[in-house]
Structures are given as C-alpha cells and as structure tokens.
mmCIF file of C-alpha atoms in Angstrom:
data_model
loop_
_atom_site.group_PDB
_atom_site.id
_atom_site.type_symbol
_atom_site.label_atom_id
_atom_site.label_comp_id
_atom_site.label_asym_id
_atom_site.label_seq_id
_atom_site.Cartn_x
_atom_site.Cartn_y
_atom_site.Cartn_z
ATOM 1 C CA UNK A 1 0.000 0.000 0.000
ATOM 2 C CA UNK A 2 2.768 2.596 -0.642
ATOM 3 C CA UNK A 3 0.894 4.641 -3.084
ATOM 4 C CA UNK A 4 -1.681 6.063 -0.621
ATOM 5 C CA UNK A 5 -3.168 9.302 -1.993
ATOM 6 C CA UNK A 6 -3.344 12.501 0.630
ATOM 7 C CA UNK A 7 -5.995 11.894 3.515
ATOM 8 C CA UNK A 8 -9.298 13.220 2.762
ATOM 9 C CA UNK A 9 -12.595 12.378 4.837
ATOM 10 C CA UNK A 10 -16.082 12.081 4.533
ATOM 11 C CA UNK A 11 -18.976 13.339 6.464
ATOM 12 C CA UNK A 12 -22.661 12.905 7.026
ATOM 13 C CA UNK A 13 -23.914 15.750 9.016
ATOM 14 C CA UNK A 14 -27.013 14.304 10.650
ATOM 15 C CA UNK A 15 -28.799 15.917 13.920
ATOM 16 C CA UNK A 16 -28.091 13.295 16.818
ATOM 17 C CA UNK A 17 -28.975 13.837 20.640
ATOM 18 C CA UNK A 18 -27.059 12.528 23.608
ATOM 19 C CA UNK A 19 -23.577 13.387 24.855
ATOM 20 C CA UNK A 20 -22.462 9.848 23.389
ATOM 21 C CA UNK A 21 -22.263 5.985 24.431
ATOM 22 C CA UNK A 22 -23.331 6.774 28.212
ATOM 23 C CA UNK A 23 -22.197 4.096 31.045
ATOM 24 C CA UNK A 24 -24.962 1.101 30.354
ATOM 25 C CA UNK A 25 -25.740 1.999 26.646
ATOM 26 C CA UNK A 26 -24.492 -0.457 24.066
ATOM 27 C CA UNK A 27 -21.758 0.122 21.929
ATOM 28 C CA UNK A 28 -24.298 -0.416 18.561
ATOM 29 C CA UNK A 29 -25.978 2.529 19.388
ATOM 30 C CA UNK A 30 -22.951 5.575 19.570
ATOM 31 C CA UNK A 31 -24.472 8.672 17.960
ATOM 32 C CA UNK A 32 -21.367 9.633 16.817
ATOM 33 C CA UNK A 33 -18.672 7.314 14.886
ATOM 34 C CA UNK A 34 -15.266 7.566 13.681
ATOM 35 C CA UNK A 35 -13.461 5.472 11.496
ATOM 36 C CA UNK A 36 -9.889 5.722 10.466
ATOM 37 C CA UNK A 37 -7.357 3.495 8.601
ATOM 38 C CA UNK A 38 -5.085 3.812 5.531
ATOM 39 C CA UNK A 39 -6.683 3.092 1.957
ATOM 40 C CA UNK A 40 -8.190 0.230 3.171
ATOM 41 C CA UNK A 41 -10.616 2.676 4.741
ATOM 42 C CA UNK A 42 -10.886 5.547 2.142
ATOM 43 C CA UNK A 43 -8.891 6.302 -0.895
ATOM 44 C CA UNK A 44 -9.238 9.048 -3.284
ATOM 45 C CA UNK A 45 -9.100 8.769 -7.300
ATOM 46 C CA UNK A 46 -5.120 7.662 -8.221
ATOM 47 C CA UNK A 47 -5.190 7.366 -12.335
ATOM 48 C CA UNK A 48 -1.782 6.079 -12.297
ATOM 49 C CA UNK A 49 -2.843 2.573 -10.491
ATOM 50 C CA UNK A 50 -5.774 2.533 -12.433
ATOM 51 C CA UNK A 51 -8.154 3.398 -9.163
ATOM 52 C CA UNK A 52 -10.711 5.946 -10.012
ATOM 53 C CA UNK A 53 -12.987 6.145 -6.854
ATOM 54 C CA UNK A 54 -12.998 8.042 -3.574
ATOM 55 C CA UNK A 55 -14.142 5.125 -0.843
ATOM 56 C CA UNK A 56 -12.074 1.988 0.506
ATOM 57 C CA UNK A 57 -9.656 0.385 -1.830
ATOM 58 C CA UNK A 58 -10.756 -2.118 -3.803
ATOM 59 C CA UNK A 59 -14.529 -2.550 -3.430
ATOM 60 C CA UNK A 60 -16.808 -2.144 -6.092
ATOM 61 C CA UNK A 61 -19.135 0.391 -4.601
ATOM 62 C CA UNK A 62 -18.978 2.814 -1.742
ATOM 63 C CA UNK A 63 -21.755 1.364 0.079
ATOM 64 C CA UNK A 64 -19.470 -2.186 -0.283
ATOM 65 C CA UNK A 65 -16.307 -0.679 1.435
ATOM 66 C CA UNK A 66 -16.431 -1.784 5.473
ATOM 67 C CA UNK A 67 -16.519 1.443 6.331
ATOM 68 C CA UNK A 68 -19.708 1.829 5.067
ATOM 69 C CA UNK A 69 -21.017 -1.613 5.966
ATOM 70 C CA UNK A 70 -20.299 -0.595 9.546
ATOM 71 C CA UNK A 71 -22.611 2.995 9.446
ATOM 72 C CA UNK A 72 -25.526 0.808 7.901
ATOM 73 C CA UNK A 73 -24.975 -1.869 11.147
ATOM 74 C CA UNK A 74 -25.172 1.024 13.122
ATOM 75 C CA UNK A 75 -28.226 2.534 11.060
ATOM 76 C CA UNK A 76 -29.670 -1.073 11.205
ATOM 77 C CA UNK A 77 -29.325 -1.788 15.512
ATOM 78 C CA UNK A 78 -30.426 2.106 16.066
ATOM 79 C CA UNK A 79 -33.830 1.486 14.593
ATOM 80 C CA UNK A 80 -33.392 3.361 10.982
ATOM 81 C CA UNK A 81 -31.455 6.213 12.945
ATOM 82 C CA UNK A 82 -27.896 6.763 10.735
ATOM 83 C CA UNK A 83 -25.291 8.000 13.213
ATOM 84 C CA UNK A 84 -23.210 10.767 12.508
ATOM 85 C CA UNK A 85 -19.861 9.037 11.240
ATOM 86 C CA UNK A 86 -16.702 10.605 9.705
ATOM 87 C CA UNK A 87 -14.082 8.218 7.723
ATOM 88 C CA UNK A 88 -10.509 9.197 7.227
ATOM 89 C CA UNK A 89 -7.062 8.246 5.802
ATOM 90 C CA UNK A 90 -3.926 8.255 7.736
ATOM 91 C CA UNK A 91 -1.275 6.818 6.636
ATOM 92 C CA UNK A 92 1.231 9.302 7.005
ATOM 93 C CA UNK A 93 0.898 8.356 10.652
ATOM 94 C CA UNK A 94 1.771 4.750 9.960
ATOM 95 C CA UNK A 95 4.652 5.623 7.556
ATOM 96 C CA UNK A 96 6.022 8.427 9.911
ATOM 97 C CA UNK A 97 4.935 7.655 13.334
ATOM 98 C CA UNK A 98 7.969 7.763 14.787
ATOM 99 C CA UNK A 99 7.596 11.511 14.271
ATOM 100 C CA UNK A 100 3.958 12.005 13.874
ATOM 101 C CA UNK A 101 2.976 14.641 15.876
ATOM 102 C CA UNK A 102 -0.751 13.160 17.320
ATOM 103 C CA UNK A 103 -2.659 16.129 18.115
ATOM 104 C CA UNK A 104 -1.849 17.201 14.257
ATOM 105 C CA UNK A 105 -2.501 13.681 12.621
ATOM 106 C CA UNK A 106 -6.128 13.425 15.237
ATOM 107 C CA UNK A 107 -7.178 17.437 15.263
ATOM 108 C CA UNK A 108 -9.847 17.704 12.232
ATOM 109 C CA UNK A 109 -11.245 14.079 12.772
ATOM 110 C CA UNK A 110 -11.671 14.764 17.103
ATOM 111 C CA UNK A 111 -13.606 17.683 16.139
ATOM 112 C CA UNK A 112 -16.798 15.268 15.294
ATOM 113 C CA UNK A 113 -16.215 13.811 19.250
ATOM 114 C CA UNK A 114 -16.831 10.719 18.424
ATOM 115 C CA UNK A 115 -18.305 8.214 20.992
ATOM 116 C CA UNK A 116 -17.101 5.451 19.290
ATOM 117 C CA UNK A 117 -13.772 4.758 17.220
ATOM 118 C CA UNK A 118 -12.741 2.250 15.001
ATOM 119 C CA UNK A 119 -8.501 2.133 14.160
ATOM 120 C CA UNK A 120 -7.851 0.161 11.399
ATOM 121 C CA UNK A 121 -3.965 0.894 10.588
ATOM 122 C CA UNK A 122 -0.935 -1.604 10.272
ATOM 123 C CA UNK A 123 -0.388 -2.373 6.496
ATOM 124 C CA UNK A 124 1.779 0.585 6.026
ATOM 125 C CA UNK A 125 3.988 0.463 9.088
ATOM 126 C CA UNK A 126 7.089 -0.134 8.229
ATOM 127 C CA UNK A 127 7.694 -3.728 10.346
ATOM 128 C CA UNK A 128 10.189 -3.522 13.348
ATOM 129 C CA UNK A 129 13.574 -4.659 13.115
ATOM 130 C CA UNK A 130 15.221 -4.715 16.877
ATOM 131 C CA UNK A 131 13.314 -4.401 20.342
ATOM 132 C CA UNK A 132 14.265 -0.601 20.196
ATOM 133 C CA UNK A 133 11.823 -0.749 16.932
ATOM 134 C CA UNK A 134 9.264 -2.416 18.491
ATOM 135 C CA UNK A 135 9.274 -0.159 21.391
ATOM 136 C CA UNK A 136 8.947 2.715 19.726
ATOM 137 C CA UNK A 137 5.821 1.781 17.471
ATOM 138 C CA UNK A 138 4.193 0.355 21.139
ATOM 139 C CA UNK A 139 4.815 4.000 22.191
ATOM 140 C CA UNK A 140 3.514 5.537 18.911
ATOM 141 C CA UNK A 141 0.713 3.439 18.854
ATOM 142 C CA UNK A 142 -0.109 4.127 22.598
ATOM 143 C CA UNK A 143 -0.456 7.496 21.625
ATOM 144 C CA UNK A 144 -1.925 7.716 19.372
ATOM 145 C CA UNK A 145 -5.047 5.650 21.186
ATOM 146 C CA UNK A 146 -5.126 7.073 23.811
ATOM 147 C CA UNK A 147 -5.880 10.676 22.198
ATOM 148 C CA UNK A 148 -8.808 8.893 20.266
ATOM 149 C CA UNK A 149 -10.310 7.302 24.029
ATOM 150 C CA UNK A 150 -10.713 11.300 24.569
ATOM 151 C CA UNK A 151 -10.015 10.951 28.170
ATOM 152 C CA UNK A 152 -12.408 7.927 28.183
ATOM 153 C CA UNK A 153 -14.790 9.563 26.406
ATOM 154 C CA UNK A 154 -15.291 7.686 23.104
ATOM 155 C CA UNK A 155 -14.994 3.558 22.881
ATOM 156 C CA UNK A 156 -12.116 2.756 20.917
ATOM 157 C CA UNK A 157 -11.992 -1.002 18.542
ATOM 158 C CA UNK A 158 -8.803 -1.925 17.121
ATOM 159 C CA UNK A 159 -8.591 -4.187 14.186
ATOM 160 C CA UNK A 160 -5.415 -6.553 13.352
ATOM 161 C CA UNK A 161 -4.440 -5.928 9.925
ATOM 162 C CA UNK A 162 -5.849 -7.645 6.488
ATOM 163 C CA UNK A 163 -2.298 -8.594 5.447
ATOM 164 C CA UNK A 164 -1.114 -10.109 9.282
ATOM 165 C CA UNK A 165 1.893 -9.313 10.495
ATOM 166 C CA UNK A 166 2.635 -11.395 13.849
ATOM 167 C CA UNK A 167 4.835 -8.590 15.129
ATOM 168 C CA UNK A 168 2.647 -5.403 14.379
ATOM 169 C CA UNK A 169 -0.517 -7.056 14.929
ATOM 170 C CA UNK A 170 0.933 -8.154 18.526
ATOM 171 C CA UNK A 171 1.694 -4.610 19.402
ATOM 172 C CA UNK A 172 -1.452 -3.185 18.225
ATOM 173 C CA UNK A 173 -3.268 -5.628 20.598
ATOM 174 C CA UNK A 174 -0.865 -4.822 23.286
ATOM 175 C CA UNK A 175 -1.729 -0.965 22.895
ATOM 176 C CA UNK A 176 -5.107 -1.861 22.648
ATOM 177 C CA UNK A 177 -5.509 -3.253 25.533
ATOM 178 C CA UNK A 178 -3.293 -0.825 27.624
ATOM 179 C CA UNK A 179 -5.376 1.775 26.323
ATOM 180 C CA UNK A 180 -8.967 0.643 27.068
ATOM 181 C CA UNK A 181 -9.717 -0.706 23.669
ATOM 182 C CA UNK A 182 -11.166 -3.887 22.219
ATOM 183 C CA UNK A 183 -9.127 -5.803 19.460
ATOM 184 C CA UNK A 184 -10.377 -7.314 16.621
ATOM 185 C CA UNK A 185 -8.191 -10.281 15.650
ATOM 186 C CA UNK A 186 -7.884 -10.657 11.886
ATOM 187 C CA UNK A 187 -5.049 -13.166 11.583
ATOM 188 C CA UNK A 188 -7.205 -15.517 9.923
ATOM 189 C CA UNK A 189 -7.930 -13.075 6.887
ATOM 190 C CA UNK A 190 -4.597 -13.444 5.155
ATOM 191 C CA UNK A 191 -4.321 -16.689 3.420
ATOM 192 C CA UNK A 192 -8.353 -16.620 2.390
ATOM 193 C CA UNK A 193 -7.842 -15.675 -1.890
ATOM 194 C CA UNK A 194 -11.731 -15.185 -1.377
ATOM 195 C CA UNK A 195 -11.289 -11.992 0.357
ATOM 196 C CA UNK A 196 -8.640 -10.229 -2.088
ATOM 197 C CA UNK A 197 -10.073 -8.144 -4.599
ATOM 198 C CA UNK A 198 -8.331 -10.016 -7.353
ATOM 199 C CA UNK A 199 -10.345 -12.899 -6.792
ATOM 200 C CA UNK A 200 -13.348 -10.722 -8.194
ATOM 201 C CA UNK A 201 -12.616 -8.892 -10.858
ATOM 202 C CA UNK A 202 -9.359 -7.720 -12.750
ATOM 203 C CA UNK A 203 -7.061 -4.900 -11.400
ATOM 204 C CA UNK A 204 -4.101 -3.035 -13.901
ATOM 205 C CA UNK A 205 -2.303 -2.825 -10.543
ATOM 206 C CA UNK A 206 -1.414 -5.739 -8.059
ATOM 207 C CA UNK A 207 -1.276 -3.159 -5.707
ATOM 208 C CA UNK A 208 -4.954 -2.678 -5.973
ATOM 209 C CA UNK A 209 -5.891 -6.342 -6.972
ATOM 210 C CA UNK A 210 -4.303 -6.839 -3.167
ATOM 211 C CA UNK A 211 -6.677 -5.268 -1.405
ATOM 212 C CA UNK A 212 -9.855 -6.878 0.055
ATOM 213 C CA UNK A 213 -12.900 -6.958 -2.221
ATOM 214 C CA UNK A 214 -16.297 -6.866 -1.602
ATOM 215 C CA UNK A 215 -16.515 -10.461 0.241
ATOM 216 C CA UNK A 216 -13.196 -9.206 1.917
ATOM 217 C CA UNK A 217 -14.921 -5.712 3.112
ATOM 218 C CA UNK A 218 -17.666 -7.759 4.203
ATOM 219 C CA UNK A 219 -15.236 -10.031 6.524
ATOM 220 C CA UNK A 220 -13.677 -7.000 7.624
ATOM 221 C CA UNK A 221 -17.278 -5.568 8.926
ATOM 222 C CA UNK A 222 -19.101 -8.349 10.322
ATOM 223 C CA UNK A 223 -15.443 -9.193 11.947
ATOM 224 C CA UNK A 224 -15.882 -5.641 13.963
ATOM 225 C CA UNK A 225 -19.096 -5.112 14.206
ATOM 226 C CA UNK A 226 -19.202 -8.888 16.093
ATOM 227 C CA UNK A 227 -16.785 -7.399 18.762
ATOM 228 C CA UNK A 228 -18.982 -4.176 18.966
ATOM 229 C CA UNK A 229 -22.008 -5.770 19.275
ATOM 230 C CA UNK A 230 -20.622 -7.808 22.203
ATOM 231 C CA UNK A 231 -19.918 -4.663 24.507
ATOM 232 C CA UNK A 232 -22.503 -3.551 26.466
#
C-alpha cells in the first residue's frame, strides 16, 4: 500500500442527541462514529494505479467498502437512525509515526467527538527490526489511542491488519488493551484468496488487486461489528 493518496474524509452531518455511548448503553448505538485506517478505509481517485474512486480500496461500490457496511450496522441496531460518522485516511501516521505529531494527525477528525472509534492501521507500518523498533511503534501506537479514548470519552476497537503481520498485529493488541480498547483479531484473513479483490474482478495494478474486495470488506465488517455488538 505505498501509493496512498493525501488523507481526505467524509462526512454525514445528521442531527443526533445525547452526549455519546453513556455508562450502560451499548456500543451499537454511539451517535457519533469515527473510522480511520489507511486506503483500506478511504482512498481518493489515483489514475496512475488505475483506481478511479474516492471510498475503501478495492470494493466495487462505496456502500461495499467496510466502512460503510459498519454505518448501515449502526443505522440497522439504532432502529433506521444513521449515526453521525466521519471516515478518514492516515497513513502518514503509519509511515512516519515515529515523528507524527498526534494532536496534528487526530485534530480535524476529534472535532466530530466521536463516541465510538474504530482504528484500522498496520499495512503501512514499516515492520520492526530490533526491540528498540518495536518499542517505539508500542509508544507511537499508545499514543496515538489514547488521544482517540478522549479521556475515556469515546470507545475505541482496534482491528489486526488484512495482510497479518505477527509482530505489528501483537503490538497493536498490546496498545489496545493498555489503552482501554477492544481488538479485533484478523489473523485468519490473510491466506483466504476469497477476500482479495483479485479474486473478483481484474485490477491493472497488483497493488490494488491486493486489497480486500467486496466479500473481503464484508469479513472485515461483520469481523468488527461482532466485537462491537458484544460490549454492552
């Protein structure tokens, strides 16, 4: 995934009530929902590897990226009620986290407060070579989720990455859970052709073809939304 276009977001401006997920409410029904990954998540128009669309790399439709799977779970278990949900690329953090500055990377998405968060990074970041590596992502990561728990404000789900990586995938669990989060294990994704977007169509790029598909997005979602649905 080197070939990430600049981060752009999306947002559906919808009037919600309620200060978010209050002590006793389930997790399905936050009023206010942020997603963030790499281009996974969202990915603008990039002629030059042949992708022409502006939602998660490579489904066929927007409404087939997880991203948008998720919002119409949420829709679905709030009774027809969309919440209000914002979707956003960062990759830079992944590729430069050792000197991301957080507040910078986190300040236009944190505007929506979000009650609920879903991280969905790891592809990008560059894999650890020494125990000084490794303990510099866990710090990066660390940061990074604790700014999105707000001070324990929003609920924060974690997901492994599509293309597993025992090492990263073991420290974003490990930040996870010293952060308040829940982890969504995906190390079963990798080997399954089925959920690669090559499996569905043709790609000009293998970059592209790499990516999940539609039955891959779909994994992706119910995989999340199964962890969400389980907090009360």
């Amino acid at each position: 995934m080197r070939f990430m276009g600049m981060a752009t977001v999306m947002l559906l401006a919808l009037t919600v009530r309620g200060d978010g997920v209050a002590p006793g409410k389930a997790a399905t029904q936050a009023d206010r929902v942020l997603i963030l990954g790499n281009s996974i998540t969202l990915h603008g128009p990039k002629a030059d590897i042949g992708w022409h669309d502006n939602w998660g790399m490579a489904a066929s439709a927007m409404e087939k990226d997880y991203a948008h799977l998720l919002v119409q779970k949420f829709t679905a278990a709030r009774q027809g009620r969309a919440p209000k949900f914002l979707i956003g690329n960062i990759a830079g953090f992944e590729r430069g986290y050792a000197s991301a500055d957080v507040a910078e990377v986190l300040k236009r998405y944190l505007e929506l407060k979000p009650d609920l968060v879903v991280l969905a990074i790891g592809e990008n970041i560059p894999a650890p070579k020494d125990a000084e590596e490794e303990a510099a992502l866990l710090q990066a990561l660390q940061a990074l989720m604790t700014a999105l728990r707000m001070e324990g404000k929003a609920r924060l789900f974690v997901r492994g990455s599509f293309w597993p990586h025992a090492v990263k995938d073991r420290l974003l669990r490990e930040a996870c859970a010293t952060t308040g989060g829940s982890y969504v294990d995906l190390s079963s994704f990798g080997g399954k052709e089925e959920y690669f977007a090559r499996s569905e169509r043709q790609f000009e790029h293998k970059g592209v073809a790499g990516h999940p598909g539609d039955r891959g997005m779909a994994a992706i979602a119910d995989a999340i939304w199964a962890v969400i649905a389980a907090e009360k």
